[in-house]
Structure formats: C-alpha cells, structure tokens
Tab-separated table of C-alpha atoms and ligand atoms in Angstrom:
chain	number	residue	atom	x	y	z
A	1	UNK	CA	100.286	80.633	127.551
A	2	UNK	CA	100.657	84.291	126.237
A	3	UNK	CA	100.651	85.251	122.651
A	4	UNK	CA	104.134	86.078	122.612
A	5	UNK	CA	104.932	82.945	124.154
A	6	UNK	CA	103.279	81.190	121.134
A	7	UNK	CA	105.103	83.658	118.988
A	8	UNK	CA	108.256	82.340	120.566
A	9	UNK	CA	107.351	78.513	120.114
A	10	UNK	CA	106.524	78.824	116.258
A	11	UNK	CA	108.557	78.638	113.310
A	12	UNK	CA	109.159	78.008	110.188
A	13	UNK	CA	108.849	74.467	110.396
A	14	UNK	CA	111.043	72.796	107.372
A	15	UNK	CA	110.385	69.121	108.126
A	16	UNK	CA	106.663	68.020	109.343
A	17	UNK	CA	106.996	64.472	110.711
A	18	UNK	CA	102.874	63.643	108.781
A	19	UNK	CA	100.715	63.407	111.819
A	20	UNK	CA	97.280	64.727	110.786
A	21	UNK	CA	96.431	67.559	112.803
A	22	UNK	CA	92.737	67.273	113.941
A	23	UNK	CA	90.019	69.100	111.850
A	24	UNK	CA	88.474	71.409	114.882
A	25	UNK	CA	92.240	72.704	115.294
A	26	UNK	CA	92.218	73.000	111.458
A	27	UNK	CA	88.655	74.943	111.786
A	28	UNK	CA	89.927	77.217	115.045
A	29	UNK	CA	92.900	78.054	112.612
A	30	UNK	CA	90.960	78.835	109.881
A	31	UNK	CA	88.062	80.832	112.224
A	32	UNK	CA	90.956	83.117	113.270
A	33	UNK	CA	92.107	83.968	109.437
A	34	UNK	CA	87.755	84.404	108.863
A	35	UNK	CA	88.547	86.955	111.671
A	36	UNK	CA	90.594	88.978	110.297
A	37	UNK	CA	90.199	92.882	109.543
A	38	UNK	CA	90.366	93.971	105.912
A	39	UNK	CA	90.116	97.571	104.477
A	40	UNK	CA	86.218	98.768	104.375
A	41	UNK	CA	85.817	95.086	105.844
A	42	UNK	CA	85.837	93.843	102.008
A	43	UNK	CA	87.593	90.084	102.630
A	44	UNK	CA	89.598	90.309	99.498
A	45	UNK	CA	90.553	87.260	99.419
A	46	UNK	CA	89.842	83.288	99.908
A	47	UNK	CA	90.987	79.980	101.335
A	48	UNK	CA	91.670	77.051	99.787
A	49	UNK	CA	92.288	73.510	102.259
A	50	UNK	CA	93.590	71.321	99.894
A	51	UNK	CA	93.824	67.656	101.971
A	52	UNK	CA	94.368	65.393	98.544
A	53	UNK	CA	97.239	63.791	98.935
A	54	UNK	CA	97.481	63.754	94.750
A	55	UNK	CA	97.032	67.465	94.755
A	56	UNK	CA	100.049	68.241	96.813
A	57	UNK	CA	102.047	66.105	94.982
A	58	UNK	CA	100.944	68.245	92.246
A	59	UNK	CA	101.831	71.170	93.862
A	60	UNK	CA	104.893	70.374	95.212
A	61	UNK	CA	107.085	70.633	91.837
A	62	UNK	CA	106.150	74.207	91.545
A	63	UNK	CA	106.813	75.298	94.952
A	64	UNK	CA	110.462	74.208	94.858
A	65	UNK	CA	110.094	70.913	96.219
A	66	UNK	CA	109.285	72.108	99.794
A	67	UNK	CA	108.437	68.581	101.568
A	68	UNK	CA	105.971	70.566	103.867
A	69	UNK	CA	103.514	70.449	101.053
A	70	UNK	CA	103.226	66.912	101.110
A	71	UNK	CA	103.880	66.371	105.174
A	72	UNK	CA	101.343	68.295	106.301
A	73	UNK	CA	97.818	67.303	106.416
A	74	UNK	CA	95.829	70.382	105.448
A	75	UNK	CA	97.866	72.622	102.657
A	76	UNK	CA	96.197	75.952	103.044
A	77	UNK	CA	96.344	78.341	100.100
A	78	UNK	CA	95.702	81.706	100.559
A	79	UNK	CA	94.042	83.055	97.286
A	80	UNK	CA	92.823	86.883	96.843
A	81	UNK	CA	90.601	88.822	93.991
A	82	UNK	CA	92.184	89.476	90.630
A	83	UNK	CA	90.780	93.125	90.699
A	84	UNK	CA	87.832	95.222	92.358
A	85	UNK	CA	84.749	96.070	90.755
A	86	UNK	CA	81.576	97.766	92.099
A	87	UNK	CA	80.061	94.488	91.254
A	88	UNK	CA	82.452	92.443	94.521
A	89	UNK	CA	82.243	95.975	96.869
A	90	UNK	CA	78.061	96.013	96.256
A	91	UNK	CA	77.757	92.258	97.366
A	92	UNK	CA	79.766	92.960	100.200
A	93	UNK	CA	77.932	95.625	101.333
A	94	UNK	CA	74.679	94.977	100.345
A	95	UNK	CA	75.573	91.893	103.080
A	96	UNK	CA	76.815	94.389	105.721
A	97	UNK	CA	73.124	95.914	105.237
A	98	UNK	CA	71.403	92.762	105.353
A	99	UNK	CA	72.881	91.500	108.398
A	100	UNK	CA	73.102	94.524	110.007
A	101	UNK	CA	69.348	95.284	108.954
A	102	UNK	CA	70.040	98.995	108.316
A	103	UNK	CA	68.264	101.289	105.763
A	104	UNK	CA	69.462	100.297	102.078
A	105	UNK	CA	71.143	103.587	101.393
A	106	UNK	CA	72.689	103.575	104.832
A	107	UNK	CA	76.138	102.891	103.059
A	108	UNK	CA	75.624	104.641	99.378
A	109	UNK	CA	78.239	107.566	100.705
A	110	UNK	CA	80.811	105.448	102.113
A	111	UNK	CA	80.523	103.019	98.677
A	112	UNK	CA	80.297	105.850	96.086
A	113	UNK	CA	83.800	107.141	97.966
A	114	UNK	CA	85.902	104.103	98.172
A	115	UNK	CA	84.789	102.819	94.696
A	116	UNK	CA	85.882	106.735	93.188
A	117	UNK	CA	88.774	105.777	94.963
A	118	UNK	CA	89.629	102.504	93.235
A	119	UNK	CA	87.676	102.720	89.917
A	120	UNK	CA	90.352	105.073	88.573
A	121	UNK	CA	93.769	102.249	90.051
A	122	UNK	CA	95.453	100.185	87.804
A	123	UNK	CA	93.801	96.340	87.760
A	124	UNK	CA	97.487	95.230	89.408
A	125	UNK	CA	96.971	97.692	92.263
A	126	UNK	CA	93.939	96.259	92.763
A	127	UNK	CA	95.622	93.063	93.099
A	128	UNK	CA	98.292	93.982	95.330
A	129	UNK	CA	95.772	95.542	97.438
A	130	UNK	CA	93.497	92.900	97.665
A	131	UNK	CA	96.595	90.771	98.048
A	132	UNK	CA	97.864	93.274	100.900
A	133	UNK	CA	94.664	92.329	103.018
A	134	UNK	CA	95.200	88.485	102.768
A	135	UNK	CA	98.492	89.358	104.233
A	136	UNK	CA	96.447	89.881	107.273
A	137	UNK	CA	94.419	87.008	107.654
A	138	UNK	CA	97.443	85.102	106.966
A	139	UNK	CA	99.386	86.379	109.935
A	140	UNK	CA	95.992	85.603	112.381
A	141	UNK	CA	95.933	81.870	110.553
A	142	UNK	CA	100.393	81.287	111.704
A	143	UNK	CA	99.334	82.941	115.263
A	144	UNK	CA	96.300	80.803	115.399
A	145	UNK	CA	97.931	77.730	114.830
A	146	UNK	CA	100.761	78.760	117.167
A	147	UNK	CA	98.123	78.968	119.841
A	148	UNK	CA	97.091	75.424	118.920
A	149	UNK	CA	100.358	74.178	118.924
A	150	UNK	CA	100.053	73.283	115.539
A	151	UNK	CA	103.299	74.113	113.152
A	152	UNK	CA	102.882	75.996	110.402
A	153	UNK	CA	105.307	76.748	107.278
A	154	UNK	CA	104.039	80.385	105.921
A	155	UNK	CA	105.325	80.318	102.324
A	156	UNK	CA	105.690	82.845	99.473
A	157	UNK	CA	107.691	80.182	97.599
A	158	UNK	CA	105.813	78.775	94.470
A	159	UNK	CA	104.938	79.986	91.077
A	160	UNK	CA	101.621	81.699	91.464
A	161	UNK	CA	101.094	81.301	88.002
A	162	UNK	CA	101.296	77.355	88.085
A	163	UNK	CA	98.914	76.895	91.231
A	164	UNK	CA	96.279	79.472	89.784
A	165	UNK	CA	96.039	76.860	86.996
A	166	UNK	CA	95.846	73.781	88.979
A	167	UNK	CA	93.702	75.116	91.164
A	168	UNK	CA	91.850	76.861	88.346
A	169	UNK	CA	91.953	80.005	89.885
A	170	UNK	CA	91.472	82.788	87.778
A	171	UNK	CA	88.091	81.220	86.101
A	172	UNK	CA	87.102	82.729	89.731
A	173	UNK	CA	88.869	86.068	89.795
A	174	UNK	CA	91.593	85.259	92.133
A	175	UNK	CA	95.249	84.259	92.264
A	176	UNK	CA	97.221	82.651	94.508
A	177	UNK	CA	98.932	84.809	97.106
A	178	UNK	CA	100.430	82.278	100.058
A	179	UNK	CA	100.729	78.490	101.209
A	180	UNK	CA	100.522	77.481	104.708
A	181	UNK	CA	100.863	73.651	105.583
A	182	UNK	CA	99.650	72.740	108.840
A	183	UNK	CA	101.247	69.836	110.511
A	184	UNK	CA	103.799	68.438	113.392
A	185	UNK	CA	107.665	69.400	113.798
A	186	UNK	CA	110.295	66.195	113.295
A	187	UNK	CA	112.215	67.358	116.267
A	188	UNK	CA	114.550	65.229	115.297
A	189	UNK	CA	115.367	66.137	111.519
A	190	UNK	CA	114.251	69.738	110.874
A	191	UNK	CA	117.139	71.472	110.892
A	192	UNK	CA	115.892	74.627	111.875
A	193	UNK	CA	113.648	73.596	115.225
A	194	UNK	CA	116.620	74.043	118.079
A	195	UNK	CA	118.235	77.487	116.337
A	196	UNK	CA	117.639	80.841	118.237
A	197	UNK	CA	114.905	83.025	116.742
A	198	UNK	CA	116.410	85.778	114.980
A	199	UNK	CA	114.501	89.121	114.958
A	200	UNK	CA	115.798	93.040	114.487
A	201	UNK	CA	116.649	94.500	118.329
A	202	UNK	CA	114.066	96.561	119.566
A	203	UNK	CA	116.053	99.583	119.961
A	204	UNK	CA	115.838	99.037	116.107
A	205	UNK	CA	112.600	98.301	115.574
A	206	UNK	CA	110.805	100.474	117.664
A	207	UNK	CA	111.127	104.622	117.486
A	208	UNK	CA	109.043	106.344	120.145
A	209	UNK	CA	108.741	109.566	119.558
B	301	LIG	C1	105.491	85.759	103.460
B	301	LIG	C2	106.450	84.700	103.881
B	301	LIG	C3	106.936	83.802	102.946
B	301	LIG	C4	107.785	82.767	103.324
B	301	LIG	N1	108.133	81.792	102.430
B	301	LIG	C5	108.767	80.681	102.880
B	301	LIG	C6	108.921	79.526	102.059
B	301	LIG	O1	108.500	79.503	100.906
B	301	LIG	N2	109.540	78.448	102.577
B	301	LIG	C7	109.992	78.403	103.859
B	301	LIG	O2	110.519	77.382	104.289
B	301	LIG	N3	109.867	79.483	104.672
B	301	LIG	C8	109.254	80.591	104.220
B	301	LIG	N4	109.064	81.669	105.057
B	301	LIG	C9	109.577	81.590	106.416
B	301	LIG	C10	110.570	82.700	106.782
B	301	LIG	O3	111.806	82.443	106.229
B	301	LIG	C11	110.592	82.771	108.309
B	301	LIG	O4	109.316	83.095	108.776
B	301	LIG	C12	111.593	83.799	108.815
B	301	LIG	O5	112.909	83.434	108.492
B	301	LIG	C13	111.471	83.969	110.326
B	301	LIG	O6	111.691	82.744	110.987
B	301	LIG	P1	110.601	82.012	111.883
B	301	LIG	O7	109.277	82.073	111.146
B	301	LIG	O8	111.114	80.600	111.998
B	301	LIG	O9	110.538	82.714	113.194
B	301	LIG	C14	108.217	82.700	104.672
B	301	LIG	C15	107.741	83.628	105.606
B	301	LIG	C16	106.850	84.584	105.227
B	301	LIG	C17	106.301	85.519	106.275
C-alpha cells in the first residue's frame, strides 16, 4: 500500500467499535510522532497514552462528549511547552552534543541566535510555536496509524484548560494541544465511514509557478 492510499482509507472515525488495538501498533504509531522534525530539532512538545478507562471517562465531559474517548483503547494527548527558556533549548542541545560527541561549544553560535530570537517573543508565542511543532508530530502519529490500519480521531475539540488540570499539566510546563484515540471503525454505525472524502481540487490547491 502507498501513503496516499492510506491517506485515502483514514478518517475521522466518529464511532470506534472498542477492540484494543495491539501495543507494538500503538508503539510504531507513537515511533513515527518521536520522528517527527521540529524547528532547531527542539521536540516542543510531549505525549501522553492515557489507557485508564476512569480517566477517559473523566475526560470525556470536557471534550464534548466525543464517544471516541472512551472507545478507543489508547487516548493519546498531544501536550507541548508552556514557553521557551534557555534553560529547555540548553538541555536539548547539550543532548545533541552528547550524542553526537562533538566539541561543547560546537553549537554556542547557533544557540546564542535562536535564543536572541525568542528571548525577546511574547510567552503565548512561545506557546503557539511550540504548539505549531506538535502539529507536526501529530500529522506523522494519524499517517502512522493509517499505515497500520489503525483508525484514528485527530481532535482539537476539548477545553485545554480542563485536561491541563486533570492531567496536571502545567505543574510540568505544558498544555494540552490535541487528542488522538486510537481504535477500530463500527462499519456499521459511524456515520461518516462510507461518505466520499472531501478535499479542495487541486487546481485549487496547488499554484505552480
Ligand atoms: C486539528 C484537528 C482537529 C479536529 N478536531 C476534531 C474533533 O474534535 N472531533 C472530530 O470528530 N473530528 C475532528 N477533526 C476531524 C476533521 O473534521 C476531519 O479531519 C476533516 O473533516 C477531514 O475529514 P477526514 O479526516 O475524515 O478525511 C479534527 C481534525 C483536525 C486536523
């Protein structure tokens, strides 16, 4: 299968009929989101796997009842930093050295410039940023899983506020950006399963110039 054969075969999946989906499909899903680029290679971000069947139930009131939260088998929440600091940008580079095993100061330039470049941003740009990049590990995660065969519902809809206190979030910097049950279509009572994908014409899309 191609990738934009998978791309075809995913969707939004409203109704998950509860079959677990197996953990190594659950860790080749995650892998891919590990994966993912990020400006200056910084990870901005986090995931949470909730499986606790009490803890979706939680969550579900404050992401408007979707019943994927508490269908699926693995609810992954996609959670970035609050905020940059030269204190999260040295630990991620002093890494890069390490495991690279290059000359401390081999990165001092590059560091000094993108940390002159954020130091003087607004703490909410930093968090949109930050958020921006999660964005992207997010998209690898739904192709991932659409690779696997595995549904996937991504979802913006849930009160970020109310999750980063369940999940006590912001003791650890970070707020919650996106949701992403894993699980099985119910061919026979999502709604949305047998409707045509819907996507702008290319002529529209695309300009070459
Ligand atoms: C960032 C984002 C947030 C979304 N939030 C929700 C959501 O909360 N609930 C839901 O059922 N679908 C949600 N969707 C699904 C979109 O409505 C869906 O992806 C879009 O209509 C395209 O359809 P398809 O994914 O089935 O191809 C979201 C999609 C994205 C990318």
């Amino acid at each position: 299968m191609s990738l934009a054969e998978d791309l075809q075969w995913r969707y939004a999946t409203k109704k998950m009929n509860g079959k677990p989906v197996p953990q190594e499909k659950v860790d080749y899903i995650l892998e891919a989101a590990r994966m993912a680029p990020s400006s200056s290679g910084v990870q901005p971000y986090e995931i949470f796997v909730i499986t606790s069947q009490s803890l979706k139930e939680k969550i579900k009131p404050i992401a408007w009842g979707q019943e994927q939260i508490t269908d699926t088998s693995h609810l992954l929440v996609f959670a970035s930093w609050d905020g940059y600091s030269l204190e999260r940008i040295e630990k991620v580079f002093q890494k890069t050295l390490e495991e690279r095993k290059l000359p401390p100061d081999t990165m001092d330039a590059y560091k000094e410039r993108l940390w002159s470049n954020y130091e003087p941003l607004s703490q909410e740009w930093h968090a949109h940023h930050a958020a921006k990049q999660a964005y992207i590990a997010f998209g690898m995660a739904i192709a991932a899983a659409a690779e696997q065969r595995v549904d996937a519902t991504p979802m913006e809809g849930f009160i970020p506020d109310e999750l980063d206190k369940i999940l006590g979030l912001k003791e650890k910097g970070l707020k919650s950006i996106l949701l992403l049950p894993l699980g099985y279509r119910d061919e026979e009572n999502d709604w949305l399963v047998k409707m045509k994908k819907v996507r702008t014409p290319k002529k529209d899309f695309i300009t070459e110039l």
